[in-house]
Amino acid sequence: MRTIKTVEELIQFVDLKGITPYQLVATRKDAPSYEEVDESFDTKDAAGKLKMSVLAKPSPSQIELVFVTRIETDEARFSLEFGLRYEHTEELEVSELAIQGLINRVAGMTVWPFIRQSAFSLATQIEVPVPLLGMIRQGDFDAMQDAE
């Protein structure tokens, strides 16, 4: 089994094989069933409060990344989760550094348009102002956790 230590090596052996929306939820804050949830948010931007984390589940044949995004505005709360599946061309042992590089340099840039479009679409459907999610830059996806 080949050992991969850097993202530069990794991108030679992987290809995106699927993007799966696992959760796309928007809740109006004026809904009768709305409950305040105490969460800490990492970033403040034009959309209001934004929290993102990435769960990584590597195996010898593939890497699954799940991007978990929570957005809160004055009018609504959004919960968006997308899975990206990268398959290897051969069995690999991939370092955490290479996976972090994949998240920051490739996968984050791939999933961000899906996150933005979903927030826009959901806001329109529940009739609240659309959260403006700004540009994403390399390095914005540093919160990586191992999935179980």
mmCIF file of C-alpha atoms in Angstrom:
data_model
loop_
_atom_site.group_PDB
_atom_site.id
_atom_site.type_symbol
_atom_site.label_atom_id
_atom_site.label_comp_id
_atom_site.label_asym_id
_atom_site.label_seq_id
_atom_site.Cartn_x
_atom_site.Cartn_y
_atom_site.Cartn_z
ATOM 1 C CA MET A 1 0.000 0.000 0.000
ATOM 2 C CA ARG A 2 1.360 3.398 -0.994
ATOM 3 C CA THR A 3 1.742 6.037 1.757
ATOM 4 C CA ILE A 4 0.681 9.577 0.855
ATOM 5 C CA LYS A 5 2.091 12.460 2.899
ATOM 6 C CA THR A 6 1.124 15.607 0.945
ATOM 7 C CA VAL A 7 -1.890 16.919 -0.930
ATOM 8 C CA GLU A 8 0.257 17.271 -4.035
ATOM 9 C CA GLU A 9 0.814 13.501 -3.986
ATOM 10 C CA LEU A 10 -2.795 12.779 -3.047
ATOM 11 C CA ILE A 11 -4.422 14.624 -5.953
ATOM 12 C CA GLN A 12 -2.550 12.331 -8.353
ATOM 13 C CA PHE A 13 -4.460 9.319 -6.961
ATOM 14 C CA VAL A 14 -7.996 10.562 -6.170
ATOM 15 C CA ASP A 15 -11.060 11.636 -8.114
ATOM 16 C CA LEU A 16 -14.358 13.103 -6.939
ATOM 17 C CA LYS A 17 -17.040 10.427 -7.329
ATOM 18 C CA GLY A 18 -20.008 11.914 -5.484
ATOM 19 C CA ILE A 19 -21.539 14.896 -3.711
ATOM 20 C CA THR A 20 -24.397 13.982 -1.381
ATOM 21 C CA PRO A 21 -26.630 16.463 0.436
ATOM 22 C CA TYR A 22 -27.246 14.833 3.833
ATOM 23 C CA GLN A 23 -29.182 17.666 5.457
ATOM 24 C CA LEU A 24 -30.725 20.853 4.058
ATOM 25 C CA VAL A 25 -32.863 22.538 6.713
ATOM 26 C CA ALA A 26 -34.035 26.095 7.288
ATOM 27 C CA THR A 27 -36.166 27.193 10.210
ATOM 28 C CA ARG A 28 -37.798 30.586 10.550
ATOM 29 C CA LYS A 29 -37.271 32.100 13.976
ATOM 30 C CA ASP A 30 -40.879 33.273 14.059
ATOM 31 C CA ALA A 31 -42.164 29.685 13.591
ATOM 32 C CA PRO A 32 -44.375 28.461 16.460
ATOM 33 C CA SER A 33 -42.098 25.449 16.971
ATOM 34 C CA TYR A 34 -38.782 27.362 16.856
ATOM 35 C CA GLU A 35 -36.502 26.810 19.846
ATOM 36 C CA GLU A 36 -33.410 28.841 20.646
ATOM 37 C CA VAL A 37 -30.330 26.650 20.654
ATOM 38 C CA ASP A 38 -27.229 27.844 22.412
ATOM 39 C CA GLU A 39 -24.340 27.348 19.985
ATOM 40 C CA SER A 40 -21.047 29.098 19.665
ATOM 41 C CA PHE A 41 -20.287 30.379 16.178
ATOM 42 C CA ASP A 42 -16.783 30.720 14.784
ATOM 43 C CA THR A 43 -17.135 33.444 12.158
ATOM 44 C CA LYS A 44 -19.150 36.610 11.670
ATOM 45 C CA ASP A 45 -19.840 37.719 8.107
ATOM 46 C CA ALA A 46 -22.513 39.461 6.057
ATOM 47 C CA ALA A 47 -24.821 36.467 6.481
ATOM 48 C CA GLY A 48 -24.867 36.743 10.261
ATOM 49 C CA LYS A 49 -23.286 33.893 12.179
ATOM 50 C CA LEU A 50 -21.574 31.030 10.361
ATOM 51 C CA LYS A 51 -20.106 27.845 11.824
ATOM 52 C CA MET A 52 -18.404 25.172 9.745
ATOM 53 C CA SER A 53 -16.689 21.913 10.515
ATOM 54 C CA VAL A 54 -15.421 19.080 8.366
ATOM 55 C CA LEU A 55 -15.560 15.414 9.283
ATOM 56 C CA ALA A 56 -13.068 13.150 7.509
ATOM 57 C CA LYS A 57 -13.443 9.402 7.105
ATOM 58 C CA PRO A 58 -10.481 7.980 5.178
ATOM 59 C CA SER A 59 -10.137 4.340 4.130
ATOM 60 C CA PRO A 60 -7.615 2.570 1.870
ATOM 61 C CA SER A 61 -9.968 2.945 -1.133
ATOM 62 C CA GLN A 62 -11.620 6.331 -0.573
ATOM 63 C CA ILE A 63 -11.893 9.499 1.508
ATOM 64 C CA GLU A 64 -15.309 10.750 2.585
ATOM 65 C CA LEU A 65 -15.545 14.339 3.783
ATOM 66 C CA VAL A 66 -18.686 15.755 5.384
ATOM 67 C CA PHE A 67 -18.964 19.537 5.488
ATOM 68 C CA VAL A 68 -21.308 20.616 8.301
ATOM 69 C CA THR A 69 -22.481 24.227 8.055
ATOM 70 C CA ARG A 70 -24.699 26.170 10.431
ATOM 71 C CA ILE A 71 -25.848 29.675 9.523
ATOM 72 C CA GLU A 72 -27.864 31.969 11.736
ATOM 73 C CA THR A 73 -29.437 35.244 10.659
ATOM 74 C CA ASP A 74 -31.869 37.505 12.498
ATOM 75 C CA GLU A 75 -34.759 35.725 10.770
ATOM 76 C CA ALA A 76 -33.705 32.076 10.408
ATOM 77 C CA ARG A 77 -31.328 29.254 11.177
ATOM 78 C CA PHE A 78 -29.905 26.980 8.458
ATOM 79 C CA SER A 79 -28.331 23.550 8.810
ATOM 80 C CA LEU A 80 -26.536 22.237 5.724
ATOM 81 C CA GLU A 81 -24.496 19.051 5.433
ATOM 82 C CA PHE A 82 -22.813 17.804 2.278
ATOM 83 C CA GLY A 83 -20.711 14.688 1.813
ATOM 84 C CA LEU A 84 -17.968 14.482 -0.790
ATOM 85 C CA ARG A 85 -16.569 11.098 -1.784
ATOM 86 C CA TYR A 86 -13.113 10.860 -3.326
ATOM 87 C CA GLU A 87 -12.088 7.434 -4.615
ATOM 88 C CA HIS A 88 -8.467 6.338 -4.874
ATOM 89 C CA THR A 89 -7.054 4.805 -8.044
ATOM 90 C CA GLU A 90 -5.202 2.329 -5.802
ATOM 91 C CA GLU A 91 -5.151 1.481 -2.095
ATOM 92 C CA LEU A 92 -3.535 4.301 -0.135
ATOM 93 C CA GLU A 93 -2.575 5.193 3.391
ATOM 94 C CA VAL A 94 -3.169 8.949 3.556
ATOM 95 C CA SER A 95 -1.669 11.261 6.191
ATOM 96 C CA GLU A 96 -3.795 13.775 8.104
ATOM 97 C CA LEU A 97 -1.715 16.549 6.540
ATOM 98 C CA ALA A 98 -2.654 15.355 3.029
ATOM 99 C CA ILE A 99 -6.344 15.127 3.998
ATOM 100 C CA GLN A 100 -6.232 18.635 5.484
ATOM 101 C CA GLY A 101 -4.669 19.844 2.236
ATOM 102 C CA LEU A 102 -7.439 18.149 0.233
ATOM 103 C CA ILE A 103 -10.048 19.877 2.400
ATOM 104 C CA ASN A 104 -8.448 23.326 2.127
ATOM 105 C CA ARG A 105 -7.262 23.324 -1.476
ATOM 106 C CA VAL A 106 -9.796 21.151 -3.311
ATOM 107 C CA ALA A 107 -12.880 19.931 -1.444
ATOM 108 C CA GLY A 108 -13.757 23.230 0.245
ATOM 109 C CA MET A 109 -13.715 25.015 -3.091
ATOM 110 C CA THR A 110 -15.851 22.225 -4.577
ATOM 111 C CA VAL A 111 -18.572 22.216 -1.906
ATOM 112 C CA TRP A 112 -18.865 25.978 -1.256
ATOM 113 C CA PRO A 113 -21.119 26.724 -4.297
ATOM 114 C CA PHE A 114 -23.494 23.958 -3.126
ATOM 115 C CA ILE A 115 -23.642 25.480 0.368
ATOM 116 C CA ARG A 116 -24.307 28.973 -1.006
ATOM 117 C CA GLN A 117 -26.990 27.806 -3.440
ATOM 118 C CA SER A 118 -28.738 25.730 -0.760
ATOM 119 C CA ALA A 119 -28.838 28.644 1.701
ATOM 120 C CA PHE A 120 -30.177 30.912 -1.072
ATOM 121 C CA SER A 121 -32.838 28.391 -2.134
ATOM 122 C CA LEU A 122 -33.978 27.561 1.396
ATOM 123 C CA ALA A 123 -34.218 31.237 2.390
ATOM 124 C CA THR A 124 -36.363 31.917 -0.666
ATOM 125 C CA GLN A 125 -38.629 28.975 0.139
ATOM 126 C CA ILE A 126 -39.257 30.043 3.743
ATOM 127 C CA GLU A 127 -39.546 33.706 2.695
ATOM 128 C CA VAL A 128 -36.706 35.244 4.687
ATOM 129 C CA PRO A 129 -33.882 37.476 3.437
ATOM 130 C CA VAL A 130 -31.225 35.472 1.656
ATOM 131 C CA PRO A 131 -27.971 35.182 3.648
ATOM 132 C CA LEU A 132 -25.081 36.559 1.632
ATOM 133 C CA LEU A 133 -22.233 34.090 1.959
ATOM 134 C CA GLY A 134 -18.999 35.683 0.857
ATOM 135 C CA MET A 135 -16.008 34.203 -0.881
ATOM 136 C CA ILE A 136 -14.247 31.254 0.620
ATOM 137 C CA ARG A 137 -10.460 31.149 0.629
ATOM 138 C CA GLN A 138 -7.899 28.418 0.972
ATOM 139 C CA GLY A 139 -7.369 27.739 4.657
ATOM 140 C CA ASP A 140 -10.950 28.558 5.726
ATOM 141 C CA PHE A 141 -11.671 24.866 6.387
ATOM 142 C CA ASP A 142 -9.183 24.209 9.186
ATOM 143 C CA ALA A 143 -11.698 22.537 11.524
ATOM 144 C CA MET A 144 -11.212 18.849 10.699
ATOM 145 C CA GLN A 145 -12.479 16.029 12.871
ATOM 146 C CA ASP A 146 -12.348 12.272 12.344
ATOM 147 C CA ALA A 147 -15.732 10.739 11.595
ATOM 148 C CA GLU A 148 -16.621 7.582 13.441
#
